[in-house]
Coordinates of C-alpha atoms in Angstrom, one line a residue:
M1 CA -33.3 -7.8 1.2
A2 CA -33.1 -5.7 4.1
P3 CA -33.9 -2.0 4.1
C4 CA -32.0 1.0 4.5
G5 CA -32.5 2.4 8.0
V6 CA -31.3 5.2 9.6
A7 CA -27.8 6.4 8.1
A8 CA -25.9 5.5 11.5
F9 CA -22.8 5.3 9.1
L10 CA -21.9 8.0 6.7
C11 CA -20.4 7.4 3.0
T12 CA -19.4 10.3 0.8
V13 CA -19.0 9.9 -2.8
I14 CA -17.1 13.1 -4.2
V15 CA -16.3 13.6 -7.8
A16 CA -13.2 15.7 -7.6
S17 CA -13.9 18.3 -10.1
A18 CA -14.1 22.3 -10.7
Q19 CA -17.5 21.7 -11.4
S20 CA -19.6 19.7 -9.4
F21 CA -19.4 17.1 -6.3
D22 CA -22.1 15.0 -4.9
T23 CA -22.9 14.2 -1.6
L24 CA -24.8 11.3 -0.5
L25 CA -25.7 9.2 2.7
R26 CA -26.0 5.3 2.9
N27 CA -26.7 3.1 5.9
D28 CA -24.0 0.3 6.3
E29 CA -26.5 -1.6 7.5
C30 CA -27.9 -2.3 4.2
E31 CA -26.9 -5.3 2.0
D32 CA -24.6 -5.0 -0.4
D33 CA -27.4 -4.7 -3.2
C34 CA -29.0 -2.0 -1.6
A35 CA -28.5 1.3 -3.4
L36 CA -27.2 4.4 -2.2
S37 CA -29.6 6.9 -1.6
A38 CA -29.0 10.6 -2.6
L39 CA -30.2 12.1 0.1
Q40 CA -28.3 15.4 -0.3
I41 CA -26.9 16.4 -3.1
K42 CA -24.4 19.4 -3.5
T43 CA -23.4 21.4 -6.6
S44 CA -19.9 23.2 -5.9
Q45 CA -19.8 26.5 -8.4
G46 CA -16.2 26.4 -8.9
G47 CA -15.4 28.9 -6.1
Q48 CA -16.7 27.1 -3.5
E49 CA -13.6 25.9 -1.0
Q50 CA -12.5 22.5 -1.5
S51 CA -11.8 20.2 1.2
W52 CA -8.3 18.9 1.8
E53 CA -9.1 15.6 0.7
E54 CA -10.7 16.9 -2.9
S55 CA -7.3 19.0 -3.3
V56 CA -5.4 15.9 -2.8
L57 CA -7.8 14.3 -6.1
G58 CA -6.8 17.2 -7.9
A59 CA -3.5 17.1 -7.2
W60 CA -3.2 13.7 -8.6
A61 CA -5.3 14.8 -11.9
Q62 CA -2.9 17.5 -12.6
E63 CA 0.0 15.5 -12.2
P64 CA 2.0 15.3 -15.8
G65 CA 2.5 11.8 -16.0
C66 CA -1.1 11.5 -15.8
Q67 CA -2.2 13.6 -18.6
G68 CA -0.7 13.4 -22.2
V69 CA -2.0 10.6 -24.1
L70 CA -4.1 9.8 -20.8
K71 CA -5.7 12.8 -20.3
G72 CA -9.8 12.0 -20.5
Q73 CA -8.9 8.3 -20.9
C74 CA -8.5 6.9 -17.3
G75 CA -8.9 8.1 -13.8
V76 CA -8.6 7.2 -10.1
G77 CA -11.0 6.0 -7.3
A78 CA -10.4 6.2 -3.6
V79 CA -11.8 5.5 -0.4
V80 CA -11.1 7.3 2.9
V81 CA -12.0 5.6 6.1
E82 CA -12.0 7.0 9.6
V83 CA -12.7 5.4 12.9
Q84 CA -13.9 7.1 15.9
P85 CA -11.7 6.0 19.1
E86 CA -14.5 6.7 21.4
T87 CA -17.4 5.7 19.8
G88 CA -16.4 3.5 17.2
I89 CA -18.4 5.1 15.0
V90 CA -17.2 4.7 11.2
S91 CA -16.9 7.2 7.8
R92 CA -16.1 5.8 4.6
T93 CA -15.8 8.8 2.3
L94 CA -15.7 7.9 -1.9
Y95 CA -13.7 9.7 -4.1
T96 CA -13.0 9.9 -7.8
A97 CA -11.3 12.1 -10.6
G98 CA -10.1 11.6 -14.4
A99 CA -6.8 12.0 -15.4
G100 CA -6.2 15.8 -16.3
G101 CA -9.3 16.4 -15.1
G102 CA -11.3 14.3 -17.6
P103 CA -14.1 12.3 -16.4
A104 CA -13.9 9.5 -14.0
P105 CA -14.5 5.8 -16.1
F106 CA -16.4 4.9 -12.4
D107 CA -19.9 4.8 -11.4
E108 CA -19.9 7.7 -9.6
H109 CA -22.7 7.4 -7.3
K110 CA -22.6 3.7 -6.6
M111 CA -18.9 2.7 -7.2
T112 CA -19.5 -0.8 -7.8
S113 CA -17.0 -1.4 -10.6
I114 CA -14.6 -3.8 -9.4
F115 CA -10.6 -3.7 -10.4
P116 CA -7.7 -5.9 -10.1
V117 CA -6.0 -5.0 -6.9
A118 CA -3.1 -7.3 -7.7
S119 CA -0.6 -7.5 -4.8
N120 CA -3.0 -6.4 -2.1
T121 CA -4.4 -10.1 -3.0
K122 CA -1.6 -10.9 -0.9
I123 CA -3.3 -9.8 2.1
F124 CA -6.3 -11.6 1.7
T125 CA -4.2 -14.5 1.7
S126 CA -2.3 -14.0 4.6
I127 CA -5.8 -13.5 6.6
L128 CA -7.1 -16.9 5.3
L129 CA -3.9 -18.3 6.8
M130 CA -4.3 -17.1 9.9
A131 CA -7.8 -17.9 9.9
L132 CA -7.0 -21.6 9.1
A133 CA -4.5 -21.7 11.6
D134 CA -6.5 -20.2 14.2
H135 CA -9.2 -23.2 13.5
G136 CA -6.2 -25.8 13.5
K137 CA -6.6 -26.4 9.9
V138 CA -2.6 -25.4 9.4
S139 CA 0.1 -24.9 11.3
M140 CA 2.9 -22.1 10.7
N141 CA 5.5 -24.2 11.4
E142 CA 4.3 -26.8 8.0
T143 CA 6.8 -27.0 5.2
V144 CA 6.9 -26.6 1.8
G145 CA 7.9 -30.2 1.4
D146 CA 4.6 -31.1 3.6
F147 CA 2.6 -30.2 1.3
V148 CA 4.4 -30.7 -2.2
G149 CA 7.5 -33.1 -1.1
Q150 CA 5.4 -36.2 -2.2
E151 CA 4.2 -34.2 -5.8
C152 CA 7.4 -32.6 -6.4
G153 CA 9.9 -35.8 -5.7
D154 CA 13.6 -34.5 -4.6
L155 CA 13.2 -31.2 -3.4
P156 CA 16.6 -29.3 -2.3
V157 CA 16.4 -29.5 1.4
A158 CA 16.8 -25.6 2.0
V159 CA 13.3 -25.7 -0.4
A160 CA 11.6 -28.2 1.4
N161 CA 12.1 -26.7 4.7
I162 CA 10.5 -23.2 4.0
T163 CA 7.6 -22.9 6.5
L164 CA 4.5 -21.2 5.8
L165 CA 5.3 -18.1 8.4
Q166 CA 8.3 -17.7 6.2
L167 CA 6.4 -17.7 2.9
S168 CA 4.1 -15.3 4.4
S169 CA 6.2 -12.8 5.6
H170 CA 8.5 -12.6 2.5
T171 CA 11.5 -14.2 5.0
S172 CA 11.5 -17.5 2.9
G173 CA 14.7 -16.8 0.6
L174 CA 12.5 -17.1 -2.6
P175 CA 12.9 -14.9 -5.3
A176 CA 10.1 -12.6 -6.8
Q177 CA 8.8 -14.4 -9.7
P178 CA 9.1 -18.1 -10.5
T179 CA 11.7 -19.3 -13.0
N180 CA 9.0 -20.3 -15.7
R181 CA 6.2 -18.3 -15.9
H182 CA 4.3 -18.5 -19.1
M183 CA 5.6 -15.4 -21.0
E184 CA 4.5 -16.8 -24.3
D185 CA 1.0 -15.6 -24.5
C186 CA 1.8 -12.0 -23.2
K187 CA 3.6 -12.1 -26.5
K188 CA 0.8 -13.3 -28.4
D189 CA -1.8 -10.6 -26.7
P190 CA -0.2 -8.1 -24.5
V191 CA -3.6 -6.4 -24.1
N192 CA -4.5 -9.5 -22.0
C193 CA -1.7 -10.7 -20.7
N194 CA -1.3 -12.7 -17.9
P195 CA 1.8 -14.7 -17.2
F196 CA 0.5 -16.9 -14.5
T197 CA -2.0 -18.1 -16.7
K198 CA -1.8 -21.9 -17.2
Y199 CA 0.8 -22.4 -14.7
T200 CA 0.3 -26.0 -13.1
V201 CA 1.8 -27.9 -10.4
Q202 CA 4.7 -29.5 -12.5
D203 CA 5.5 -26.1 -13.4
L204 CA 6.0 -25.4 -9.6
C205 CA 8.0 -28.2 -9.1
Q206 CA 10.1 -27.3 -11.6
T207 CA 10.9 -24.0 -10.2
L208 CA 11.7 -25.5 -6.4
R209 CA 14.1 -27.6 -8.1
E210 CA 16.2 -25.3 -9.6
V211 CA 15.5 -21.9 -7.9
K212 CA 18.4 -20.6 -5.8
L213 CA 17.3 -19.1 -2.7
G214 CA 18.5 -15.7 -0.9
P215 CA 19.0 -15.9 2.8
K216 CA 16.3 -17.3 5.1
G217 CA 15.0 -14.6 7.8
H218 CA 15.9 -11.8 5.8
Y219 CA 13.7 -9.6 3.3
L220 CA 12.8 -11.0 -0.3
Y221 CA 9.5 -9.7 -1.6
S222 CA 8.4 -13.0 -3.1
N223 CA 5.2 -13.2 -5.7
L224 CA 6.1 -17.1 -6.1
A225 CA 5.8 -17.4 -1.9
F226 CA 2.2 -15.9 -1.9
G227 CA 1.0 -17.8 -4.9
M228 CA 2.2 -21.0 -3.2
L229 CA 0.5 -20.2 0.0
G230 CA -2.7 -19.7 -1.6
Y231 CA -2.3 -23.2 -3.5
F232 CA -1.3 -25.0 -0.5
M233 CA -4.7 -23.8 1.5
E234 CA -6.3 -25.0 -1.7
L235 CA -4.9 -28.5 -1.4
R236 CA -5.0 -28.6 2.5
M237 CA -9.2 -28.0 2.2
G238 CA -9.9 -29.5 -0.8
V239 CA -11.4 -26.2 -1.9
P240 CA -10.5 -23.7 -4.6
Y241 CA -8.7 -20.7 -3.4
E242 CA -11.4 -18.3 -4.7
K243 CA -14.2 -19.8 -3.1
L244 CA -11.8 -20.7 0.2
T245 CA -10.9 -17.0 0.4
Q246 CA -14.5 -15.7 -0.1
T247 CA -16.0 -17.8 2.7
W248 CA -13.1 -17.7 5.2
V249 CA -12.1 -13.8 4.7
L250 CA -14.2 -12.1 2.4
Q251 CA -17.7 -12.5 3.0
P252 CA -17.1 -12.3 7.1
L253 CA -15.6 -9.1 6.3
G254 CA -18.7 -8.0 3.8
M255 CA -16.1 -7.8 0.6
N256 CA -18.9 -9.7 -1.3
S257 CA -17.9 -7.5 -4.8
A258 CA -14.5 -9.8 -4.8
R259 CA -14.3 -12.4 -7.5
I260 CA -11.5 -14.0 -9.8
T261 CA -13.7 -15.6 -11.9
M262 CA -15.6 -14.0 -14.5
N263 CA -17.4 -14.3 -17.9
E264 CA -17.0 -12.2 -20.8
S265 CA -20.1 -10.1 -20.4
Q266 CA -18.8 -9.6 -16.7
W267 CA -15.5 -8.1 -17.5
E268 CA -17.2 -5.9 -19.8
E269 CA -19.9 -4.3 -17.2
L270 CA -17.8 -4.7 -14.0
A271 CA -14.4 -4.1 -14.7
P272 CA -13.1 -0.6 -16.4
Q273 CA -10.1 -1.5 -19.0
G274 CA -7.0 0.0 -17.7
K275 CA -4.5 1.7 -20.1
D276 CA -0.7 2.2 -20.5
A277 CA 1.3 5.2 -20.8
S278 CA 0.8 5.2 -24.9
G279 CA -3.0 5.0 -23.9
E280 CA -3.8 1.3 -25.0
G281 CA -5.9 -0.7 -23.2
R282 CA -4.7 -3.4 -20.9
W283 CA -6.7 -5.9 -19.0
R284 CA -5.6 -9.3 -17.3
R285 CA -8.4 -11.4 -18.3
Q286 CA -6.9 -14.7 -19.1
P287 CA -7.3 -17.2 -16.1
Y288 CA -4.6 -17.4 -13.6
G289 CA -3.4 -21.1 -13.3
I290 CA -2.4 -22.5 -9.5
L291 CA -0.6 -19.6 -8.1
Q292 CA -3.6 -17.0 -7.5
G293 CA -3.1 -16.3 -3.9
N294 CA -0.3 -13.4 -5.0
G295 CA -2.5 -11.1 -7.0
A296 CA -5.5 -12.4 -8.7
F297 CA -8.8 -10.8 -7.1
L298 CA -11.0 -8.0 -8.5
V299 CA -12.8 -5.9 -5.8
S300 CA -14.7 -2.6 -5.7
V301 CA -13.0 0.4 -4.1
P302 CA -16.0 0.6 -1.3
D303 CA -15.0 -3.0 0.2
M304 CA -11.5 -2.5 -0.2
G305 CA -12.5 0.3 2.2
R306 CA -14.2 -2.4 4.4
L307 CA -10.7 -4.2 4.6
V308 CA -9.0 -0.8 6.0
E309 CA -11.6 -0.1 8.5
A310 CA -11.6 -4.1 9.9
M311 CA -7.7 -3.7 10.1
I312 CA -8.0 -0.4 12.2
K313 CA -10.5 -1.8 14.2
A314 CA -8.7 -5.1 14.9
E315 CA -5.2 -3.3 15.5
R316 CA -7.3 -1.2 18.0
G317 CA -8.7 -4.1 20.0
Q318 CA -12.2 -3.0 18.7
E319 CA -14.7 -5.4 17.8
T320 CA -14.6 -6.3 14.4
P321 CA -15.1 -9.8 12.3
L322 CA -11.8 -12.0 12.1
A323 CA -10.3 -9.7 14.8
A324 CA -7.3 -12.2 16.0
S325 CA -6.6 -13.4 12.6
L326 CA -6.5 -9.8 11.4
R327 CA -4.1 -8.6 14.0
Q328 CA -1.8 -11.6 13.8
T329 CA -1.0 -10.4 10.2
L330 CA 0.7 -7.3 11.5
Q331 CA 3.3 -9.3 13.5
P332 CA 6.7 -7.5 12.8
M333 CA 8.9 -10.0 11.4
A334 CA 12.0 -8.3 9.7
W335 CA 13.7 -5.4 8.6
S336 CA 12.4 -4.4 4.8
G337 CA 12.9 -2.2 1.6
F338 CA 10.5 0.3 0.8
C339 CA 8.2 -1.1 -1.5
A340 CA 6.8 0.9 -4.3
C341 CA 5.7 0.6 -7.9
N342 CA 7.4 -3.0 -7.6
A343 CA 10.3 -2.0 -6.8
C344 CA 10.4 -3.9 -3.9
E345 CA 11.0 -6.9 -6.5
E346 CA 14.5 -5.7 -7.5
E347 CA 17.2 -7.7 -5.0
E348 CA 19.2 -5.1 -4.9
L349 CA 17.0 -3.5 -2.4
L350 CA 16.7 -6.5 -0.3
N351 CA 18.4 -8.9 1.8
L352 CA 18.6 -6.5 4.3
S353 CA 19.6 -7.2 8.3
I354 CA 20.0 -3.7 9.1
P355 CA 18.3 -0.4 8.3
T356 CA 19.4 1.1 5.0
A357 CA 18.4 4.1 3.6
E358 CA 15.1 3.5 2.9
R359 CA 13.8 0.5 5.0
G360 CA 10.7 -0.1 6.8
V361 CA 9.2 -3.7 8.7
V362 CA 7.6 -6.5 7.1
A363 CA 4.6 -8.4 8.6
M364 CA 2.9 -11.1 7.2
G365 CA 2.0 -9.3 3.6
W366 CA 1.9 -5.7 5.0
E367 CA 5.2 -3.1 5.0
S368 CA 5.2 -0.7 7.6
S369 CA 4.4 2.7 7.0
S370 CA 4.6 5.6 9.2
S371 CA 2.8 8.7 9.9
G372 CA 3.3 11.3 12.5
L373 CA 5.2 9.4 15.2
R374 CA 3.0 6.4 14.5
R375 CA 3.8 3.2 12.9
G376 CA 1.1 2.0 10.4
W377 CA 0.8 -0.5 7.6
H378 CA 0.3 -0.3 3.8
K379 CA 0.4 -2.4 0.8
A380 CA 0.9 -1.9 -3.0
G381 CA -0.5 -3.9 -5.9
D382 CA 0.6 -2.8 -9.7
I383 CA -0.1 -5.0 -12.8
A384 CA -0.6 -3.4 -16.5
G385 CA -3.0 -0.8 -16.6
Y386 CA -3.5 -0.4 -12.8
S387 CA -1.7 0.8 -9.8
S388 CA -3.4 0.6 -6.4
W389 CA -2.4 1.2 -2.7
M390 CA -3.7 0.7 0.9
A391 CA -2.5 2.0 3.8
F392 CA -4.1 2.5 7.6
N393 CA -2.6 3.9 11.0
A394 CA -4.8 2.6 13.8
A395 CA -3.6 5.2 16.5
L396 CA -4.7 7.8 14.0
G397 CA -7.8 5.9 13.3
R398 CA -7.7 6.3 9.6
G399 CA -6.7 4.6 6.5
A400 CA -7.3 4.5 2.8
F401 CA -7.6 2.9 -0.3
G402 CA -6.9 3.8 -4.3
V403 CA -6.3 2.5 -7.6
D404 CA -6.2 4.2 -11.1
T405 CA -7.1 2.8 -14.3
C406 CA -3.9 4.8 -15.7
G407 CA -1.2 2.1 -15.2
G408 CA 0.7 3.4 -12.3
C409 CA 0.8 7.1 -14.2
G410 CA 3.4 9.5 -12.8
A411 CA 5.8 6.9 -11.5
Q412 CA 9.3 7.2 -12.8
L413 CA 11.7 4.4 -14.0
G414 CA 14.6 4.0 -11.5
S415 CA 12.9 5.8 -8.3
L416 CA 11.2 3.9 -5.7
R417 CA 8.5 6.9 -5.2
G418 CA 5.8 4.9 -6.9
S419 CA 2.7 6.1 -9.0
A420 CA 0.9 9.1 -8.4
V421 CA -2.1 7.3 -7.2
Q422 CA 0.4 5.4 -4.4
R423 CA 1.5 8.7 -3.3
M424 CA -2.3 10.0 -3.0
V425 CA -3.5 7.2 -0.9
Q426 CA -0.6 7.3 1.4
L427 CA -1.4 11.8 1.6
L428 CA -5.2 10.3 2.3
A429 CA -4.6 7.7 5.0
D430 CA -2.0 10.4 6.6
G431 CA -5.2 12.7 6.8
P432 CA -4.6 17.0 6.8
P433 CA -1.9 18.5 8.7
K434 CA -2.9 19.3 12.3
K435 CA -1.5 22.0 14.7
V436 CA 0.9 19.9 16.7
S437 CA 1.2 21.0 20.5
P438 CA 5.2 21.1 21.3
L439 CA 6.3 19.2 24.6
P440 CA 6.3 21.2 27.5
Q441 CA 9.5 22.7 29.3
V442 CA 11.7 21.1 26.1
A443 CA 15.4 21.4 27.9
K444 CA 17.2 23.3 25.5
P445 CA 20.3 21.1 25.7
E446 CA 18.0 18.4 24.0
L447 CA 16.8 21.3 21.2
A448 CA 20.6 22.3 20.8
A449 CA 21.6 18.5 20.2
L450 CA 19.5 18.6 17.1
V451 CA 20.8 21.4 15.3
G452 CA 22.9 21.0 12.5
E453 CA 23.0 19.7 9.0
V454 CA 22.5 16.5 7.4
Q455 CA 22.2 15.0 3.9
A456 CA 19.9 12.0 2.6
C457 CA 21.6 8.9 2.2
P458 CA 21.9 6.9 -1.4
A459 CA 18.6 4.6 -1.9
A460 CA 20.5 2.3 -3.7
P461 CA 22.6 1.9 -6.7
G462 CA 20.8 3.2 -9.6
K463 CA 18.1 4.2 -7.4
L464 CA 16.3 7.7 -6.3
Q465 CA 15.2 8.7 -3.2
S466 CA 11.3 8.6 -3.0
T467 CA 11.6 11.9 -1.0
S468 CA 12.6 15.1 -3.3
L469 CA 14.7 16.3 -0.3
A470 CA 18.4 16.0 -0.5
G471 CA 19.2 18.3 2.5
L472 CA 17.7 19.1 5.7
S473 CA 19.0 22.1 8.3
L474 CA 18.0 22.5 11.8
T475 CA 18.8 25.9 13.8
L476 CA 18.0 27.3 16.9
R477 CA 16.7 31.0 17.3
D478 CA 15.2 32.1 20.7
G479 CA 14.6 29.1 22.1
K480 CA 12.5 27.6 18.7
L481 CA 13.8 25.2 16.6
L482 CA 13.3 25.9 13.1
A483 CA 14.1 23.7 9.8
S484 CA 14.5 24.4 6.4
T485 CA 15.1 21.7 3.2
T486 CA 17.0 21.6 0.1
S487 CA 15.6 19.4 -3.1
F488 CA 18.2 17.4 -5.7
T489 CA 17.8 20.2 -7.8
G490 CA 18.9 22.7 -5.4
E491 CA 15.3 24.3 -4.7
E492 CA 15.7 25.6 -0.9
S493 CA 12.3 25.8 1.1
D494 CA 11.1 28.5 3.2
V495 CA 12.0 27.9 7.2
V496 CA 9.4 26.3 9.2
T497 CA 9.2 25.7 13.2
A498 CA 10.0 22.1 13.9
T499 CA 8.0 20.9 17.0
P500 CA 9.8 18.3 18.9
F501 CA 8.1 15.3 20.2
S502 CA 9.0 12.2 21.9
S503 CA 7.8 8.6 22.5
A504 CA 8.5 5.7 24.6
E505 CA 6.5 3.6 22.9
A506 CA 8.6 1.0 20.3
D507 CA 7.1 0.1 16.9
G508 CA 8.4 -3.5 16.9
L509 CA 11.9 -2.9 17.0
Q510 CA 12.8 0.4 18.3
A511 CA 11.8 3.6 20.5
F512 CA 12.3 6.9 18.8
S513 CA 12.3 11.0 19.3
G514 CA 11.9 13.4 16.9
V515 CA 10.2 16.5 15.4
V516 CA 7.1 17.2 13.0
L517 CA 7.6 19.6 10.1
E518 CA 4.6 20.9 8.2
L519 CA 5.8 21.2 4.8
S520 CA 4.3 20.8 0.8
G521 CA 5.2 17.9 -1.2
P522 CA 4.0 16.5 -5.0
V523 CA 1.5 14.1 -5.1
G524 CA 3.3 12.8 -8.4
T525 CA 6.8 12.1 -8.8
I526 CA 10.0 14.2 -9.4
H527 CA 11.1 14.6 -13.1
G528 CA 14.3 15.2 -14.6
G529 CA 14.6 18.7 -13.2
P530 CA 12.2 21.1 -11.6
R531 CA 9.1 22.0 -13.4
E532 CA 10.4 19.9 -16.8
H533 CA 7.1 18.4 -17.7
G534 CA 4.9 21.4 -16.2
P535 CA 4.2 22.3 -12.9
L536 CA 4.1 19.1 -10.5
A537 CA 0.7 19.5 -8.2
E538 CA 1.6 19.8 -4.6
V539 CA -0.6 19.7 -1.4
S540 CA 0.4 20.5 2.8
Q541 CA 1.5 17.4 4.4
W542 CA 3.4 15.9 7.6
R543 CA 7.0 15.2 7.5
T544 CA 8.5 13.8 10.7
I545 CA 11.7 13.6 11.5
H546 CA 12.7 11.0 14.1
F547 CA 16.3 10.9 15.6
L548 CA 16.9 7.2 16.5
A549 CA 19.3 6.6 19.4
E550 CA 20.9 3.1 18.3
P551 CA 24.6 1.6 18.5
S552 CA 24.1 0.9 14.4
A553 CA 23.5 4.5 13.9
P554 CA 25.5 5.8 11.6
N555 CA 26.6 9.1 13.2
K556 CA 27.2 10.3 16.9
R557 CA 23.6 12.0 17.2
G558 CA 21.9 8.7 15.5
A559 CA 20.3 8.9 12.1
A560 CA 17.7 11.5 11.3
V561 CA 15.1 9.4 9.5
L562 CA 12.7 11.6 7.6
H563 CA 9.0 9.8 7.2
V564 CA 7.6 10.7 4.0
A565 CA 4.9 8.5 1.6
G566 CA 5.5 5.8 4.4
A567 CA 9.3 5.7 3.7
D568 CA 12.0 6.2 6.0
V569 CA 14.4 8.2 4.7
F570 CA 18.0 8.4 6.3
F571 CA 19.8 11.5 6.4
V572 CA 23.5 11.6 8.4
D573 CA 26.3 14.0 8.9
D574 CA 28.3 12.5 6.3
V575 CA 26.8 10.2 3.2
S576 CA 30.1 8.0 3.7
Q577 CA 28.8 6.6 6.9
C578 CA 25.6 5.5 5.3
P579 CA 24.4 2.0 5.7

């Protein structure tokens, strides 16, 4: 074991509590089993000012949906990653908090616990696919028929011709789930339920023969597709998916905690049990079948920070393991729906060919995320007992990952907002609001063109917006552009200055211009009415409005798109013109 040397890398562990937090340093050159050295310990005496990040963790702990029976029984762990653009120096800061301000169920000093990262596994599968393609082991144009055509016999031509590229970008037309998952074990043992247990190649062949495809080339989120990808790589290389991913992806990135297979004692020692809304324990302890590539891995929070760091460096063109393969997973492929708390698996939000009320861009497993006027990326992961989110913005050099053991508390049925931890991580990835310098000599006619009132487009039939804002008003006074908002419950915000920006850079599909606001918003979800379940925790954050100049925009000024929690929310003059 290499000794811990000079701490050129900063790793801080903070317990988001009113009583205390610990600050520790470690050297990134240390091997994983080198313990964190407590070089400095600080104690907060209640009155000490919190950092903005601590306030976000504290806000999560106050979310009404994360209290009740969950208070003191579950918690959240998160890592914030910052990469300095000039020096490449990296800091990773670890945070943990308990629901309702209770104790967090984590090792607060080492954060060695591992968690089901669920659909974040899809990112590992995408990187594995690109790494194998880069080494000539597979071709992105190979098809489903090339891998299982002989085993499955006569498959529908449209299914047999699905390519690996389509599988990896959610554009294959395959549905979210197989038609024949094994749900019988979940009825017998809901605590340890895994519907992918015992799933065999014969089961896969049956699904592929009877599945109804959506339109190829359009976004349709698919657990089935990514499960197949992992299995196909296993077939090609003759190595189990877990070992293959560890060798080609996880170990090169230093993510040595990641595993799928564990014995009973490892489950008890390494993986804190998740809870559902009733406080019942939840675990996906039953082993996976062949579709592991869609969500089987368990990983520590610090190791997920290593992935975020590598993605930021790769997109910035900085040196990092697997840089070329990581960059290729970020190729924009199609418009997508906003995916949060499994909403992406509901088909009425999908099959998109143009931007809709809440939209983004899909790459290879990644979904677009916006911070300021810069395009970033995120990935969600939800299973019973746990909710997680990973997001980063390479232009800002910042990203974050977080997971709860509270079953996605703070999520609201029928909402696209996502769980409280998902909202929290997006805020941590965006970073604290900063002073924004306006563009010099912005012409008054240009500002005047932005003046007016717009309303939020509906997200989808029966769905709520992920943002609480229903209306947006922009006025011009003494040469300054001012903005105010109205919520769906009729609450009006204070008037704030809107700082105009423009950008000639394309995000892969279009260029934009817009304004930046500094507002505040809740970490958790909007409930049935204002303050219905107690005070919602709010933190200061950026809200960015892009005015899109494109022929397909639904009004003459172009749609105003509010970026919040990674989503693009369309505002228009006339809601009847919404896409």
